[in-house]
Coordinates of C-alpha atoms and ligand atoms in Angstrom, one line a residue:
M1188 CA 17.1 95.7 -83.6
V1189 CA 13.9 94.8 -85.4
C1190 CA 13.3 95.5 -89.0
V1191 CA 9.8 95.0 -90.2
W1192 CA 10.9 94.5 -93.8
A1193 CA 9.5 96.7 -96.5
P1194 CA 10.8 96.3 -100.0
T1195 CA 11.3 100.0 -100.3
E1196 CA 13.8 100.1 -97.4
R1197 CA 17.4 98.9 -97.3
S1198 CA 17.7 95.3 -98.5
A1199 CA 16.6 92.5 -96.2
T1200 CA 20.0 90.8 -96.8
A1201 CA 21.8 93.9 -95.4
A1202 CA 19.4 94.0 -92.4
L1203 CA 20.0 90.3 -91.7
E1204 CA 23.8 90.6 -92.1
G1205 CA 23.7 93.7 -89.9
G1206 CA 22.3 91.6 -87.0
R1207 CA 18.7 92.6 -87.3
V1208 CA 15.6 90.5 -86.9
V1209 CA 13.4 90.6 -90.0
V1210 CA 9.7 90.2 -89.1
L1211 CA 7.2 89.3 -91.8
P1212 CA 3.6 90.0 -90.9
A1213 CA 2.2 87.5 -93.3
G1214 CA 3.0 84.1 -92.0
F1215 CA 2.7 80.4 -92.2
A1216 CA -0.7 78.9 -91.3
L1217 CA -1.4 75.4 -90.2
H1218 CA -3.9 73.4 -92.2
P1219 CA -7.1 72.4 -90.5
D1220 CA -6.0 68.8 -90.0
E1221 CA -2.7 70.0 -88.4
L1222 CA -4.4 72.1 -85.6
T1223 CA -4.5 69.1 -83.2
L1224 CA -0.7 68.8 -83.5
R1225 CA -0.5 71.8 -81.1
N1226 CA -0.1 69.4 -78.2
P1227 CA 2.9 69.2 -75.9
A1228 CA 2.1 65.5 -75.3
L1229 CA 3.6 64.8 -78.7
L1230 CA 7.1 65.5 -77.4
G1231 CA 9.1 62.4 -77.0
G1232 CA 11.6 63.2 -74.3
S1233 CA 13.1 66.4 -75.7
K1234 CA 12.5 70.2 -75.9
N1235 CA 11.6 70.0 -79.6
I1236 CA 10.4 67.6 -82.3
S1237 CA 12.9 67.6 -85.1
L1238 CA 13.0 66.7 -88.8
T1239 CA 16.5 66.1 -90.0
P1240 CA 17.6 67.3 -93.5
D1241 CA 17.3 63.6 -94.6
R1242 CA 13.7 63.6 -93.5
M1243 CA 13.9 61.6 -90.3
L1244 CA 11.5 62.6 -87.6
K1245 CA 13.0 62.7 -84.1
H1246 CA 11.6 63.0 -80.6
A1247 CA 8.0 62.7 -81.6
A1248 CA 5.6 60.6 -79.5
G1249 CA 2.1 59.4 -80.6
P1250 CA 0.7 57.0 -83.2
A1251 CA 2.1 56.6 -86.7
V1252 CA -0.7 58.6 -88.3
V1253 CA 0.1 61.6 -86.0
R1254 CA 3.8 61.3 -86.7
L1255 CA 3.1 61.3 -90.4
R1256 CA 1.0 64.4 -90.0
L1257 CA 3.8 66.1 -88.0
K1258 CA 6.3 65.2 -90.7
T1259 CA 4.2 66.5 -93.5
M1260 CA 3.6 69.8 -91.6
M1261 CA 7.3 70.2 -90.8
A1262 CA 8.4 69.4 -94.4
R1263 CA 5.9 72.0 -95.6
F1264 CA 7.4 74.5 -93.3
A1265 CA 10.9 73.7 -94.4
A1266 CA 9.9 74.4 -98.0
F1267 CA 8.2 77.6 -97.0
A1268 CA 11.2 78.7 -95.0
R1269 CA 13.5 78.2 -98.0
D1270 CA 11.2 80.1 -100.3
T1271 CA 11.0 82.9 -97.7
V1272 CA 14.8 83.3 -97.3
E1273 CA 15.3 83.1 -101.1
A1274 CA 12.8 85.8 -101.6
L1275 CA 14.2 88.0 -98.9
A1276 CA 17.9 87.4 -99.8
P1277 CA 18.1 86.3 -103.4
H1278 CA 21.9 86.6 -103.0
Y1279 CA 21.8 83.3 -101.0
R1280 CA 20.1 81.2 -103.6
G1281 CA 22.1 78.0 -104.2
A1282 CA 24.3 78.5 -101.2
L1283 CA 21.8 77.7 -98.3
I1284 CA 22.5 74.4 -96.6
R1285 CA 19.4 72.9 -95.1
G1286 CA 19.7 72.1 -91.4
R1287 CA 17.1 70.7 -89.0
T1288 CA 13.5 71.8 -88.8
S1289 CA 12.0 72.0 -85.3
F1290 CA 8.5 72.1 -83.9
R1291 CA 8.3 73.5 -80.4
P1292 CA 5.1 72.6 -78.8
A1293 CA 6.0 73.2 -75.1
E1294 CA 5.4 76.4 -73.2
I1295 CA 8.7 78.1 -72.6
E1296 CA 7.8 79.9 -69.4
G1297 CA 8.3 77.9 -66.3
R1298 CA 10.2 75.1 -68.0
T1299 CA 13.0 73.7 -65.8
V1300 CA 16.3 73.2 -67.7
S1301 CA 20.0 73.5 -66.9
A1302 CA 21.6 76.9 -67.2
L1303 CA 23.3 76.0 -70.5
K1304 CA 20.0 74.7 -72.0
D1305 CA 18.0 77.7 -70.7
D1306 CA 17.0 79.7 -73.7
T1307 CA 15.3 82.3 -71.5
R1308 CA 18.9 83.6 -70.9
L1309 CA 20.5 85.8 -73.5
H1310 CA 22.8 84.0 -75.9
V1311 CA 24.0 83.4 -79.4
D1312 CA 23.4 80.0 -80.9
A1313 CA 26.3 77.5 -81.2
F1314 CA 25.9 73.7 -81.7
P1315 CA 28.0 71.6 -79.3
A1316 CA 27.9 68.4 -81.4
N1317 CA 27.5 70.0 -84.9
P1318 CA 30.4 72.3 -85.5
T1319 CA 29.8 74.8 -88.4
R1320 CA 33.4 75.7 -88.9
G1321 CA 32.5 79.3 -89.5
K1322 CA 29.3 78.8 -91.4
R1323 CA 26.4 81.1 -90.5
I1324 CA 23.3 80.0 -88.6
L1325 CA 20.3 81.6 -90.3
R1326 CA 16.9 80.7 -88.7
V1327 CA 13.4 81.1 -89.8
F1328 CA 10.7 81.0 -87.1
A1329 CA 6.9 81.0 -87.2
N1330 CA 4.5 81.5 -84.3
V1331 CA 1.7 79.0 -85.0
H1332 CA -0.2 79.6 -81.8
S1333 CA -3.9 80.5 -82.4
H1334 CA -3.6 83.8 -80.6
A1335 CA -0.7 84.2 -78.1
P1336 CA 2.4 86.1 -79.0
R1337 CA 5.9 84.6 -78.6
H1338 CA 8.1 86.8 -76.4
W1339 CA 11.8 87.3 -77.0
R1340 CA 14.3 89.8 -75.8
T1341 CA 17.4 90.8 -77.7
G1342 CA 20.7 92.0 -76.3
E1343 CA 23.7 94.1 -77.1
P1344 CA 25.6 93.9 -80.4
F1345 CA 27.7 90.8 -80.9
A1346 CA 31.1 92.5 -80.9
E1347 CA 30.3 94.1 -77.5
M1348 CA 29.3 90.8 -76.0
A1349 CA 32.4 89.1 -77.5
A1350 CA 34.7 91.8 -76.0
R1351 CA 33.4 90.9 -72.6
F1352 CA 33.7 87.1 -72.7
L1353 CA 36.5 86.5 -75.2
P1354 CA 39.3 87.2 -72.8
E1355 CA 38.2 84.3 -70.7
L1356 CA 38.2 81.8 -73.6
T1357 CA 40.9 79.5 -75.0
P1358 CA 40.1 77.2 -77.9
N1359 CA 40.8 73.4 -77.3
P1360 CA 44.1 71.9 -78.4
P1361 CA 43.5 70.5 -82.0
I1362 CA 44.2 67.0 -80.7
V1363 CA 41.2 67.2 -78.3
N1364 CA 38.9 68.3 -81.2
A1365 CA 40.2 65.5 -83.4
L1366 CA 39.4 63.0 -80.6
Y1367 CA 35.9 64.3 -80.2
A1368 CA 35.3 63.8 -83.9
A1369 CA 37.0 60.3 -83.8
V1370 CA 34.7 59.0 -81.0
G1371 CA 31.6 60.5 -82.6
A1372 CA 31.0 63.2 -79.9
T1373 CA 30.9 65.8 -82.7
K1374 CA 29.8 65.5 -86.3
G1375 CA 33.0 66.5 -88.0
R1376 CA 35.9 68.3 -86.4
R1377 CA 35.4 71.4 -84.2
S1378 CA 37.5 74.4 -85.2
A1379 CA 38.8 77.1 -82.9
Y1380 CA 35.8 79.2 -84.1
D1381 CA 33.4 76.5 -82.8
D1382 CA 35.2 76.5 -79.5
L1383 CA 35.0 80.2 -79.1
M1384 CA 31.3 80.4 -80.2
L1385 CA 30.3 77.7 -77.7
G1386 CA 32.4 79.6 -75.1
L1387 CA 30.5 82.8 -75.8
H1388 CA 27.1 80.9 -75.6
D1389 CA 28.1 79.3 -72.3
G1390 CA 29.8 82.4 -70.9
A1391 CA 26.8 84.6 -71.4
K1392 CA 24.3 82.0 -70.1
R1393 CA 26.3 81.3 -67.0
D1394 CA 26.9 84.9 -66.0
L1395 CA 23.9 86.0 -64.0
A1396 CA 25.2 89.5 -63.5
Y1397 CA 25.5 89.8 -67.3
Q1398 CA 22.0 88.5 -67.7
A1399 CA 20.7 91.1 -65.3
E1400 CA 22.7 94.1 -66.3
S1401 CA 23.4 93.9 -70.0
P1402 CA 21.4 96.0 -72.4
K1403 CA 18.2 94.3 -73.6
K1404 CA 15.0 95.0 -75.5
P1405 CA 11.7 93.2 -75.5
L1406 CA 10.5 91.9 -78.8
S1407 CA 7.3 90.0 -79.3
F1408 CA 6.0 88.1 -82.3
A1409 CA 2.2 88.0 -82.8
A1410 CA 0.5 84.8 -83.6
G1411 CA 0.7 84.0 -87.3
T1412 CA 4.0 85.9 -87.9
V1413 CA 7.3 84.7 -89.3
W1414 CA 10.7 86.1 -88.4
V1415 CA 14.2 85.5 -89.7
C1416 CA 17.6 86.2 -88.2
Y1417 CA 21.2 85.1 -87.8
T1418 CA 21.0 83.6 -84.3
D1419 CA 24.8 83.2 -84.2
V1420 CA 25.1 87.0 -84.0
V1421 CA 21.8 88.3 -82.6
M1422 CA 21.8 88.0 -78.8
H1423 CA 18.4 86.5 -78.0
A1424 CA 16.3 84.9 -75.3
A1425 CA 12.9 83.3 -75.7
L1426 CA 10.9 84.1 -72.6
K1427 CA 7.4 83.0 -73.1
G1428 CA 5.2 81.4 -75.8
Q1429 CA 4.1 78.0 -77.1
Y1430 CA 3.9 76.4 -80.6
A1431 CA 6.6 77.6 -82.9
L1432 CA 8.2 76.2 -86.0
E1433 CA 11.8 76.8 -86.8
Q1434 CA 14.0 76.0 -89.8
T1435 CA 17.8 76.2 -89.6
F1436 CA 20.0 77.0 -92.6
L1437 CA 23.8 77.1 -92.7
L1438 CA 25.4 79.5 -95.0
P1439 CA 29.1 79.6 -96.0
V1440 CA 30.7 83.0 -95.0
E1441 CA 31.8 83.5 -98.6
A1442 CA 28.2 83.5 -99.8
M1443 CA 27.3 86.5 -97.6
A1444 CA 27.0 89.9 -99.3
E1445 CA 29.4 91.3 -96.6
P1446 CA 31.5 88.4 -95.2
E1447 CA 33.2 90.8 -92.8
Q1448 CA 30.0 91.0 -90.8
S1449 CA 30.2 87.3 -89.9
P1450 CA 31.1 86.2 -86.4
L1451 CA 34.0 84.3 -87.9
R1452 CA 35.6 87.5 -89.4
I1453 CA 34.7 89.6 -86.3
L1454 CA 36.4 87.0 -84.0
E1455 CA 39.4 86.7 -86.3
Q1456 CA 39.8 90.4 -86.2
M1457 CA 39.4 90.5 -82.4
T1458 CA 41.9 87.6 -81.7
G1459 CA 44.3 88.4 -84.6
K1460 CA 44.2 84.6 -85.4
K1461 CA 42.8 82.4 -88.2
L1462 CA 40.1 80.4 -86.5
V1463 CA 39.1 77.8 -89.1
Ligands
LIG413 C1 16.3 80.0 -79.1 O1 16.8 79.9 -80.2 O2 17.0 80.4 -78.2 C2 14.8 79.7 -78.9 C3 14.0 80.5 -79.8 C4 12.5 80.1 -79.7 O3 12.2 79.0 -79.4 O4 11.7 81.0 -79.9
LIG414 FE1 18.9 80.4 -79.4

């Protein structure tokens, strides 16, 4: 699963599109005046602090001066993440759509959340309120803890997971998705693809037997490292760790080097249907 990228090996684009996690040893470092931001008390009633693509800071507590510092740090990480992806995968230049930036100051281990929000369970990412209509979810992470690693586990290949859960899933009738969009429950209209991806996310997280028995591998990221992967295809669970930054990019399937490796094309192949 893991590919510690070396320019002499196969291209990082191929590794990412093949469902691997690309780990970069040289990472993103906090500035001295940002070190005190490693504080879970700065969370304002959510799992993560977010910076929207239009530069709005969300779910941050604390005085204005601290929120400004958070915003500056997260914007700097967003720029770093774009440079990183463009250097790793020059093919994507010009096609990457900036999504949210998140700062994750809470310890993962021991957090009490509902099954569907529980990221310690293996899953692929799917956004309930923000349908991608087939676009890829490419994420850049940085462990900004002073010394502790962030512990993940990765699971079986996407197609194998999908073969298990797909038979249980039916996309919503289009009228239902139109209604969700009309009342503002979703940002734009969900496609059958979004319904299936959310179904796979929920199906895997709800199935405790699957969680216990499915193939898995531990993967830890040392303090100071950065990693990149398509979290819509890499089965992943975050088990333990504190203080990470994450940047989401969306990428149109047509901008991939090998679009047939996208979950959209894989699911279309498996269902025999057009899903967007
Ligand atoms: C996740 O995407 O499931 C969580 C990843 C992390 O916070 O390390
Ligand atoms: Fe996830």
